[in-house]
Tab-separated table of C-alpha atoms in Angstrom:
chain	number	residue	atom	x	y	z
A	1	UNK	CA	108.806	65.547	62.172
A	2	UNK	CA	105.149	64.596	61.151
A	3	UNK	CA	102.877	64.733	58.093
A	4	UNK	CA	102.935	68.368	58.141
A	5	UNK	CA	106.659	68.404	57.671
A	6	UNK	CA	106.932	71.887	59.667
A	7	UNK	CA	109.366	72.853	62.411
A	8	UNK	CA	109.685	71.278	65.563
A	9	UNK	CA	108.239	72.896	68.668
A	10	UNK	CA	111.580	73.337	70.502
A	11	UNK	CA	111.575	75.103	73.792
A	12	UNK	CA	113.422	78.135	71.793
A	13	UNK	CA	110.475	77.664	69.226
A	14	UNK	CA	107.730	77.775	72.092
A	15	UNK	CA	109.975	80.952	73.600
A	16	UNK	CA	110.030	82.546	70.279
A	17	UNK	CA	106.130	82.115	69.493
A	18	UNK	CA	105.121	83.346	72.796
A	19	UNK	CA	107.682	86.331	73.150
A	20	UNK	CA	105.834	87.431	69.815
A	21	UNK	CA	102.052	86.624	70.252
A	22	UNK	CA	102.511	88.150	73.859
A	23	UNK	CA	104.138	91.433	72.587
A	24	UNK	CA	102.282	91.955	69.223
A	25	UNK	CA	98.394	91.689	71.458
A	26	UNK	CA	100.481	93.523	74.512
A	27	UNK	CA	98.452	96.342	73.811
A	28	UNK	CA	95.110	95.103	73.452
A	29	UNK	CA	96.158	92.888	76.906
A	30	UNK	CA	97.583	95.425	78.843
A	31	UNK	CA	95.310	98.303	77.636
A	32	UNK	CA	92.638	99.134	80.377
A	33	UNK	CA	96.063	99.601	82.502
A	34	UNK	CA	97.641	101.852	79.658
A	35	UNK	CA	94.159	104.042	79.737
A	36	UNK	CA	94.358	104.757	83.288
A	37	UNK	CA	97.322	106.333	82.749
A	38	UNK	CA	95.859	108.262	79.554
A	39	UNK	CA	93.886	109.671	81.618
A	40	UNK	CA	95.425	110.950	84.956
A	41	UNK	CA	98.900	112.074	83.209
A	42	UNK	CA	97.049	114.138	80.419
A	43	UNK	CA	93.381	115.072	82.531
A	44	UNK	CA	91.648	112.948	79.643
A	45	UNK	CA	88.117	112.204	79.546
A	46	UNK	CA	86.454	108.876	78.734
A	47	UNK	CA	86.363	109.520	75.378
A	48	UNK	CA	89.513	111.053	75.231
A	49	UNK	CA	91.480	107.905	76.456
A	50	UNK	CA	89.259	105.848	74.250
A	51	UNK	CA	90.107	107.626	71.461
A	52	UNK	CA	94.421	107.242	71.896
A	53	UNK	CA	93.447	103.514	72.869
A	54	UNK	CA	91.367	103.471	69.680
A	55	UNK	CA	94.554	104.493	67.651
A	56	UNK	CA	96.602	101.989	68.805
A	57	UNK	CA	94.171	99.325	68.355
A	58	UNK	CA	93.208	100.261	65.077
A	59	UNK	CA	96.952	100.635	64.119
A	60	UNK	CA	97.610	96.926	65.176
A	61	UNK	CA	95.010	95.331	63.693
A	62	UNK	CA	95.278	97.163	60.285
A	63	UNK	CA	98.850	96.590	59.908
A	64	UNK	CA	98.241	92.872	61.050
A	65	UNK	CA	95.890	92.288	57.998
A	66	UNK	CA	98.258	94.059	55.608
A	67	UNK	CA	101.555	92.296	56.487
A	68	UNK	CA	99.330	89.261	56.273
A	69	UNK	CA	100.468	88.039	53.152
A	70	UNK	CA	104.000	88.993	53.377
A	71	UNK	CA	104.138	87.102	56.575
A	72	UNK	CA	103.881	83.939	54.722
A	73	UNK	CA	106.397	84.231	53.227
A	74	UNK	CA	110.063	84.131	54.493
A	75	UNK	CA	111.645	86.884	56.664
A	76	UNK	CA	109.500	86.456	59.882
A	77	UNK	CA	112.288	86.974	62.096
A	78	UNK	CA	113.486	90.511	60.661
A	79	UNK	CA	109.805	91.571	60.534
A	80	UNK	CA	109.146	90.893	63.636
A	81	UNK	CA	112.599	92.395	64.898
A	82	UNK	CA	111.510	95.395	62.932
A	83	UNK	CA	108.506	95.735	63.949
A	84	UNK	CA	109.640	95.422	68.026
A	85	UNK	CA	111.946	98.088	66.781
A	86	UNK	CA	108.922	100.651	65.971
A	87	UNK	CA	107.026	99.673	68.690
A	88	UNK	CA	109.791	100.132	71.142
A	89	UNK	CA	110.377	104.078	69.712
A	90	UNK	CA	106.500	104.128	69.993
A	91	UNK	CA	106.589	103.174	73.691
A	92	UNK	CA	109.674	104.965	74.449
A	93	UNK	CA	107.615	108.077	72.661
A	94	UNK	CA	104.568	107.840	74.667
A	95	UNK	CA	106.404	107.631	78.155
A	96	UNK	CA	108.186	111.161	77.334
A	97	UNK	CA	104.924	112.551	75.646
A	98	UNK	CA	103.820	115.973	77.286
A	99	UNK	CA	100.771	116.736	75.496
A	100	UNK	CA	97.710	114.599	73.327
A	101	UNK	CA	98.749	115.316	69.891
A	102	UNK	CA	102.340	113.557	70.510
A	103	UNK	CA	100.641	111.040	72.671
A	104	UNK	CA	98.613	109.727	70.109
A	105	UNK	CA	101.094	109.773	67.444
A	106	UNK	CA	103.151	107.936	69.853
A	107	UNK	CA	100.079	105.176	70.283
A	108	UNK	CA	100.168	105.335	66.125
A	109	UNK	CA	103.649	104.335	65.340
A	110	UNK	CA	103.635	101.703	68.718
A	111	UNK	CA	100.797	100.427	67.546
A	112	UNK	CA	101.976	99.442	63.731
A	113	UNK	CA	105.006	98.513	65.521
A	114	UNK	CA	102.865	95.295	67.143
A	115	UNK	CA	101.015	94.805	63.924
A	116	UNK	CA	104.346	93.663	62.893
A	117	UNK	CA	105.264	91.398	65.548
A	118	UNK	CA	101.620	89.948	65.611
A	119	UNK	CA	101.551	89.745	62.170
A	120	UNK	CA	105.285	87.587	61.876
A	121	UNK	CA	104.494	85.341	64.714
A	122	UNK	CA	101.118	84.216	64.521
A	123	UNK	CA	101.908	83.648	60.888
A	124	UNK	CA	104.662	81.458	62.107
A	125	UNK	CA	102.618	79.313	64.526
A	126	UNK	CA	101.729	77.484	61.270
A	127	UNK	CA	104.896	76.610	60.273
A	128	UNK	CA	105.446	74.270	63.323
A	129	UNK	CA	104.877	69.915	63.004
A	130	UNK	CA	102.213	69.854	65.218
A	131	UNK	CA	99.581	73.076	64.870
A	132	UNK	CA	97.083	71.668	67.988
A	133	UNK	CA	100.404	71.574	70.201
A	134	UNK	CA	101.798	74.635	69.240
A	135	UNK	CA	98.698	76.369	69.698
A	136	UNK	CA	97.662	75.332	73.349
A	137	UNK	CA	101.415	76.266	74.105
A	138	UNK	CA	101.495	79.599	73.143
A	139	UNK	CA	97.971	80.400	74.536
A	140	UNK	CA	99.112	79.139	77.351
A	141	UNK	CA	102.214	81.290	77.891
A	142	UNK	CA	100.697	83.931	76.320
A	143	UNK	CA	98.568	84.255	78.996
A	144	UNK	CA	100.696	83.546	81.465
A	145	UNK	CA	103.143	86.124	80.483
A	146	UNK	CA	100.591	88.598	79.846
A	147	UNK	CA	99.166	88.440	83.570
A	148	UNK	CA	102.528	89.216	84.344
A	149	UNK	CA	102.733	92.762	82.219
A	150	UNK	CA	99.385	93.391	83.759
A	151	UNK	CA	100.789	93.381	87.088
A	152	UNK	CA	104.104	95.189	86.182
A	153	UNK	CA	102.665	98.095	84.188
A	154	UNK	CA	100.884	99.174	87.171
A	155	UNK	CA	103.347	99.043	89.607
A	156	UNK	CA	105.907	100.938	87.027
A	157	UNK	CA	103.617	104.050	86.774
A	158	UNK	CA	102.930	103.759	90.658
A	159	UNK	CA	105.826	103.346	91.913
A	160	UNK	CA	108.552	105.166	89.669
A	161	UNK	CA	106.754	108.043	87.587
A	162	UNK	CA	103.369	107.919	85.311
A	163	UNK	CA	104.408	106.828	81.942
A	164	UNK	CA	107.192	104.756	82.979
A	165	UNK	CA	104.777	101.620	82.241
A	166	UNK	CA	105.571	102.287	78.644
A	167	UNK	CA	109.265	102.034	79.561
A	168	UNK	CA	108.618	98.772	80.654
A	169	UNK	CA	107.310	97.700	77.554
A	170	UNK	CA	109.964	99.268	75.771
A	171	UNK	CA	112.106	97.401	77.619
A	172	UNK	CA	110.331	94.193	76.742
A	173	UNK	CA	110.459	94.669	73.377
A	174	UNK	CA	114.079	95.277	73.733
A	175	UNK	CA	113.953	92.145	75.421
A	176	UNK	CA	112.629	90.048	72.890
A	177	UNK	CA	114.725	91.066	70.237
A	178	UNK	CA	117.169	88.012	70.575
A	179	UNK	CA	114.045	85.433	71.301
A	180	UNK	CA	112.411	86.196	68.453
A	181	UNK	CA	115.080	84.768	66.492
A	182	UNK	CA	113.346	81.032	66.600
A	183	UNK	CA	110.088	82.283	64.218
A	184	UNK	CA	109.708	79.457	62.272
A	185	UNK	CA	109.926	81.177	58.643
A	186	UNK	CA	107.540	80.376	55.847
A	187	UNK	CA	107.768	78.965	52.411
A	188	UNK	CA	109.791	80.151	49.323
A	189	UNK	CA	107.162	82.255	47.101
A	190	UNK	CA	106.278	79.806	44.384
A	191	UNK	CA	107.467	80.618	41.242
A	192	UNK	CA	105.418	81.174	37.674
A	193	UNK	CA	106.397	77.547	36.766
A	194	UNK	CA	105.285	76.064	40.817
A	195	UNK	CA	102.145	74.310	41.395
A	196	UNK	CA	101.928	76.515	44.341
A	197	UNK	CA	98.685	78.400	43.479
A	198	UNK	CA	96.326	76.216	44.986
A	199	UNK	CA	98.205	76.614	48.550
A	200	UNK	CA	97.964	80.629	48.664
A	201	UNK	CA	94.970	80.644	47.074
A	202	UNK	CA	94.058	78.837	50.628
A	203	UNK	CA	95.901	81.136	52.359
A	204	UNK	CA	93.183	84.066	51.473
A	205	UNK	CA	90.720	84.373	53.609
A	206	UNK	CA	87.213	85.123	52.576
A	207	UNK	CA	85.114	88.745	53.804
A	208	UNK	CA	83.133	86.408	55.545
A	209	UNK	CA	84.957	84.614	57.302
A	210	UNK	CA	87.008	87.681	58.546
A	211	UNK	CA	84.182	89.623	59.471
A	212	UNK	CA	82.673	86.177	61.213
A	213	UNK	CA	86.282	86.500	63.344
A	214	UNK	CA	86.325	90.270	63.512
A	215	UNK	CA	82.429	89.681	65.364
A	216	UNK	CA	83.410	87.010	67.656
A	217	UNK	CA	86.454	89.011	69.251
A	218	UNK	CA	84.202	92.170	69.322
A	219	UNK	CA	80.926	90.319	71.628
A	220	UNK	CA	83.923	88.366	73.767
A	221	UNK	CA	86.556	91.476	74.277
A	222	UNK	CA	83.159	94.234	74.698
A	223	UNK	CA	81.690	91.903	77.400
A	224	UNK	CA	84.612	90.958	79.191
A	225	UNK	CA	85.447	94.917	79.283
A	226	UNK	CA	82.665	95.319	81.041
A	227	UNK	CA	82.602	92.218	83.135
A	228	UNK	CA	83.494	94.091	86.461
A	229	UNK	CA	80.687	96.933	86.200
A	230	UNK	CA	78.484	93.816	85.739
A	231	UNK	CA	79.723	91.888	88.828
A	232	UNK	CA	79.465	94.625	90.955
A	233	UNK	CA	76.375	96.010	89.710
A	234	UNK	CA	74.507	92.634	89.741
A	235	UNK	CA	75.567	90.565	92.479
A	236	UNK	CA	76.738	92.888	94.899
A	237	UNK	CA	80.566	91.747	95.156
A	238	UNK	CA	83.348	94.187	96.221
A	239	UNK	CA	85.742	95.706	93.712
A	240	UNK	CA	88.474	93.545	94.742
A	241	UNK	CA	86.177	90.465	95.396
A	242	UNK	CA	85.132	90.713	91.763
A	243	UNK	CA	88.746	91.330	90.377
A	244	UNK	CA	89.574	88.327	92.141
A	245	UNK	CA	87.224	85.784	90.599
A	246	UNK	CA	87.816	87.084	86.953
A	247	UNK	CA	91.842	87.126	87.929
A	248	UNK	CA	91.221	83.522	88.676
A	249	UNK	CA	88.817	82.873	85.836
A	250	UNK	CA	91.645	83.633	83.827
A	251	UNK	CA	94.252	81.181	85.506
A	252	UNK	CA	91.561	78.188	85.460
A	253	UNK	CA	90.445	79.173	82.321
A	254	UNK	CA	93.942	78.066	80.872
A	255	UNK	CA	92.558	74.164	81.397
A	256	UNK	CA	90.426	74.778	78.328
A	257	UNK	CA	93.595	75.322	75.954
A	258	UNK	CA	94.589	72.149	76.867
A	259	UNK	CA	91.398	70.362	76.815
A	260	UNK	CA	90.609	72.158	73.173
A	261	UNK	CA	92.692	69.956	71.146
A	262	UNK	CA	91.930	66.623	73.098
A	263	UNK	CA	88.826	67.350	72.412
A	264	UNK	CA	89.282	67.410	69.252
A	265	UNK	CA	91.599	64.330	68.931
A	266	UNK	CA	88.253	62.690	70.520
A	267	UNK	CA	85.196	64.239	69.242
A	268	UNK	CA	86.549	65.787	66.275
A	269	UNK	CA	86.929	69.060	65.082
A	270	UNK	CA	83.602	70.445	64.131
A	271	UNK	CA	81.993	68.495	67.017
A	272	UNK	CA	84.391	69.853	69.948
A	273	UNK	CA	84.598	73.106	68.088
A	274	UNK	CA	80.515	73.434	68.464
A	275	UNK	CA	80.468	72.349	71.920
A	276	UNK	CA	82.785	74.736	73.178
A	277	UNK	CA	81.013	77.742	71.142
A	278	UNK	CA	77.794	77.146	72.539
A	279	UNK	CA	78.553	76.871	76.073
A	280	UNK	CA	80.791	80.141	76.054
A	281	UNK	CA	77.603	81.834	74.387
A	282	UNK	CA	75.644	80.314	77.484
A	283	UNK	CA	78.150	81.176	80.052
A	284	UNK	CA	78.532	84.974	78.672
A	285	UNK	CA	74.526	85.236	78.638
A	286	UNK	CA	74.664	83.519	82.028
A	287	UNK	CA	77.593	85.665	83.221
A	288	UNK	CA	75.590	89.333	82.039
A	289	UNK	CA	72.281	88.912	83.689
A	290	UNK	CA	72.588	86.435	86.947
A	291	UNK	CA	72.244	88.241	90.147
A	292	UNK	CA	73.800	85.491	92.153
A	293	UNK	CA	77.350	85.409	93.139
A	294	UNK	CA	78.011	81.759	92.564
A	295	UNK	CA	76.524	81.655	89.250
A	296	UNK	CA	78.563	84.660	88.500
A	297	UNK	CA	81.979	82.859	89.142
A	298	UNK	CA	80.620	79.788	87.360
A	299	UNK	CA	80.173	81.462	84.514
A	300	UNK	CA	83.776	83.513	84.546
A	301	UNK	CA	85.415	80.223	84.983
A	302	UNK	CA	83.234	78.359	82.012
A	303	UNK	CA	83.237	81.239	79.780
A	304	UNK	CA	87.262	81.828	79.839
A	305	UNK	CA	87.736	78.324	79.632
A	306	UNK	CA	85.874	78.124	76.887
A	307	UNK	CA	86.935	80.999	74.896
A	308	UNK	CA	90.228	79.291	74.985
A	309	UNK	CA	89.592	76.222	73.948
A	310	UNK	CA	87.969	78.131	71.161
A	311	UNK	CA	91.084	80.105	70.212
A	312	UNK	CA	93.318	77.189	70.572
A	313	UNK	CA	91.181	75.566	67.993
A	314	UNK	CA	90.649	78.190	65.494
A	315	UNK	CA	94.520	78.708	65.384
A	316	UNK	CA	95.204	74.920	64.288
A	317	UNK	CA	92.595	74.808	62.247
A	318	UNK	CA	93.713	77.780	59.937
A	319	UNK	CA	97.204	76.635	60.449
A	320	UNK	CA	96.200	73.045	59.163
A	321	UNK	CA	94.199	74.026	55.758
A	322	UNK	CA	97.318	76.796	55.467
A	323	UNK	CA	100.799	75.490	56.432
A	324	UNK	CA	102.213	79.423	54.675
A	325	UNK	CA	100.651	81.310	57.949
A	326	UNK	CA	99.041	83.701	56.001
A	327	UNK	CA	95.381	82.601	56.847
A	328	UNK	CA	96.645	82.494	60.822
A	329	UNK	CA	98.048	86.130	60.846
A	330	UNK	CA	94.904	87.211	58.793
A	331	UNK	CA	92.320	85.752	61.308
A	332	UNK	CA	94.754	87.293	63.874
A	333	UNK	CA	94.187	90.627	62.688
A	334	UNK	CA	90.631	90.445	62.079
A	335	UNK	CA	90.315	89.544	65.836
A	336	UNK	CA	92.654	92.410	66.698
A	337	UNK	CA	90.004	94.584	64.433
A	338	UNK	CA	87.292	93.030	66.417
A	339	UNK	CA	88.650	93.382	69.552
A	340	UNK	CA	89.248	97.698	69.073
A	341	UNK	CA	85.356	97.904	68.258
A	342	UNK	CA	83.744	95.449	71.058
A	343	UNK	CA	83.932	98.014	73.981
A	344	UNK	CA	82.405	100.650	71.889
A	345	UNK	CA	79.691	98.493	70.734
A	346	UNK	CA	78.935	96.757	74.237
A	347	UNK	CA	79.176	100.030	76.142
A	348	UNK	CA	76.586	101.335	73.868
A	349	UNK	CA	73.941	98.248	73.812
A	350	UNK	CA	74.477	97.729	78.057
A	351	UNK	CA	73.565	102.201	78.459
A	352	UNK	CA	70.659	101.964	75.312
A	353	UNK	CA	68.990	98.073	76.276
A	354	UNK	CA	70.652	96.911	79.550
A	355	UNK	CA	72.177	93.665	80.551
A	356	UNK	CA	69.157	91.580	79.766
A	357	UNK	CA	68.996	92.397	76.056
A	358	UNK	CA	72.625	92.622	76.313
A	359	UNK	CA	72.868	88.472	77.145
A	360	UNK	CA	70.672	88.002	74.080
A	361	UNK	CA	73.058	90.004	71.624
A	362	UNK	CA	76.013	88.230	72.966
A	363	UNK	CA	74.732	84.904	72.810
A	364	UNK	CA	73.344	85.076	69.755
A	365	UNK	CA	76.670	87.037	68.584
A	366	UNK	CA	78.586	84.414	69.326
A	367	UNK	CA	76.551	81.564	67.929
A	368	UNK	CA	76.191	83.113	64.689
A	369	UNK	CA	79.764	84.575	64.549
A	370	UNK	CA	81.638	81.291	65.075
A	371	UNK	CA	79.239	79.752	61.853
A	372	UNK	CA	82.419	80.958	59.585
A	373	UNK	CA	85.094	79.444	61.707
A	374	UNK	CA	82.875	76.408	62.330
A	375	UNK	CA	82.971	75.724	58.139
A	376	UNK	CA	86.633	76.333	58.793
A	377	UNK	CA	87.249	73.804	60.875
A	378	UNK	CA	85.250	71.365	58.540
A	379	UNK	CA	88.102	72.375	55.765
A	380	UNK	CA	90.806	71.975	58.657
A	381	UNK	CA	89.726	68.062	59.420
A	382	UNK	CA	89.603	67.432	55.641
A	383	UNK	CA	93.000	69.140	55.095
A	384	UNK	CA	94.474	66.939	58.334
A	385	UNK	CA	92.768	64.060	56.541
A	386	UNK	CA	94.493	64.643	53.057
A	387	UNK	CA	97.822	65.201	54.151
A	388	UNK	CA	97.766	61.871	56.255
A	389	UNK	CA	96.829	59.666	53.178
A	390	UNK	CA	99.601	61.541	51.210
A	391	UNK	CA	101.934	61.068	53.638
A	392	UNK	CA	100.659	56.781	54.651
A	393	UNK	CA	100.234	56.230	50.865
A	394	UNK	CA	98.341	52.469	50.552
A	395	UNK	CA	100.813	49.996	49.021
């Protein structure tokens, strides 16, 4: 056990954390598959589907931020097992849905359902010895597990009946209810008498530095939303030519979770944290306007690799300044938040300014958005630094 004196990332650890963070973002992940079948079961327009995907969203990433604070505390594993209970009614209520009104309800209870579960085990990814490690392991499988539901949900409503996707996850959740029981838990609540006050009081995020979060997720989920349109539009690739290269964007891209905290090790935290930032603002500028199919799949490959790293490294560092998990599970849901609103916003700028005003905003987006999380991971290296000397006292 090192300095941090947290749980040890056991395989049934790593299986727990990932089972969670996979299931509580499911929907966010897995949602351009869950519209399509909005859509074509219920004759939904665009704005229709948006708006049931809208609930759902807006339902995680609420509940995320208000269980914040509870998740820091201990109980993670029956929160989470409660909330894959709600969220598995939720998915079991959407597949049998047969008109809007229940539909959305449906998306409404699912939804707080994986606020829960997103909520418990993000929260929990700070309770682990090692935050960098634990990090770049669940991003890893999180991704890797996710690719898999995007694949599966498809074939469910395809092959068996539409709606039977949400069985699936319904299933999952089912699934998950005995590998969720490796959370690491949080603290004891301090008492009146416990010198405990400076350690929440770290726990609490600030407006800004949510809203900071809540940006950055909105410019990176908005653009890659519309990623595709852009690849076809601009550089003349076939649907399935460009589905390919951002498929595989996705798979390479997993190289920059591990290269975010070696980075770090090396560079430091504010200096590898920077780097990355800037060149995924680049690489999303690069990837929105470029007419050129190479550059195109350059800048898929940089910008998910990036973005990565990036996440990988904003994890640890809340985890490090706040071992409870609450500032983890808050940032989570701010990026949930964030991630709801980006399509909306993107869609809008790419129809009112087009793609070349649209590289601008998302460059500059991202460079100003990260300024919160870059002052965070200032606090995160000084944090790391103090608990070493306590821990290696001199003499």
């Amino acid at each position: 056990m090192s300095a941090r004196g947290g749980a040890a990332l056991t395989f049934g650890v790593a299986v727990a954390l990932v089972t969670g963070v996979t299931l509580g973002n499911g929907g966010a992940n897995v949602m351009p598959v869950f519209v399509d079948d909005f859509a074509s079961r219920f004759t939904l327009s665009d704005s229709g589907a948006g708006l049931v995907a809208a609930t759902q969203l807006m339902a995680t990433a609420v509940v995320t931020l208000l269980l914040a604070r509870r998740a820091a505390r201990p109980g993670r594993v029956r929160m989470a097992r409660l909330g894959l209970a709600l969220s598995g009614a939720g998915f079991l209520g959407a597949a049998l849905a047969t008109d809007p009104v229940t539909l959305i309800l449906a998306n409404l209870v699912l939804g707080a359902g994986l606020g829960a579960v997103y909520a418990a085990a993000t929260a929990a990814l700070a309770a682990t010895d090692d935050a960098d490690k634990a990090s770049a392991v669940t991003v890893c499988g999180v991704v890797a597990a996710t690719a898999l539901l995007i694949m599966g949900v498809p074939v469910a409503n395809n092959d068996l009946a539409e709606g039977a996707g949400f069985l699936l996850m319904a299933l999952c959740c089912l699934l998950a209810w005995p590998l969720v029981r490796r959370l690491p838990d949080g603290p004891p609540a301090p008492g009146p008498e416990s010198s405990g006050t400076a350690e929440a009081a770290s726990g609490r995020p600030s407006v800004v530095l949510l809203v900071g979060t809540a940006l950055l997720w909105a410019v990176t989920q908005g653009a890659w939303s519309y990623a595709s349109v852009l690849g076809r539009q601009h550089t003349g690739m076939s649907h399935s030519a460009v589905a390919a290269v951002l498929a595989g964007s996705s798979v390479v891209g997993l190289a920059g979770a591990v290269v975010g905290p070696i980075a770090a090790r090396h560079f430091g935290r504010m200096r590898s944290m920077a780097g990355f930032v800037t060149a995924q603002a680049l690489a999303m500028a690069l990837l929105t306007f470029t007419h050129d199919p190479v550059l195109f799949v350059v800048a898929a490959v940089l910008w998910q690799a990036c973005q990565l790293a990036v996440l990988v490294q904003m994890l640890a560092a809340a985890a490090l300044i706040d071992p409870t998990g609450r500032l983890v599970a808050s940032l989570s849901g701010a990026g949930a938040l964030g991630t709801g609103i980006g399509p909306l916003v993107v869609g809008g700028i790419l129809d009112g300014a087009g793609a070349g005003i649209l590289s601008l905003v998302l460059a500059c987006g991202t460079m100003v958005s990260s300024i919160p999380l870059m002052r965070m991971t200032v606090a995160s290296a000084k944090a790391a630094e103090d608990r070493r000397s306590v821990a290696s006292p001199v003499g």
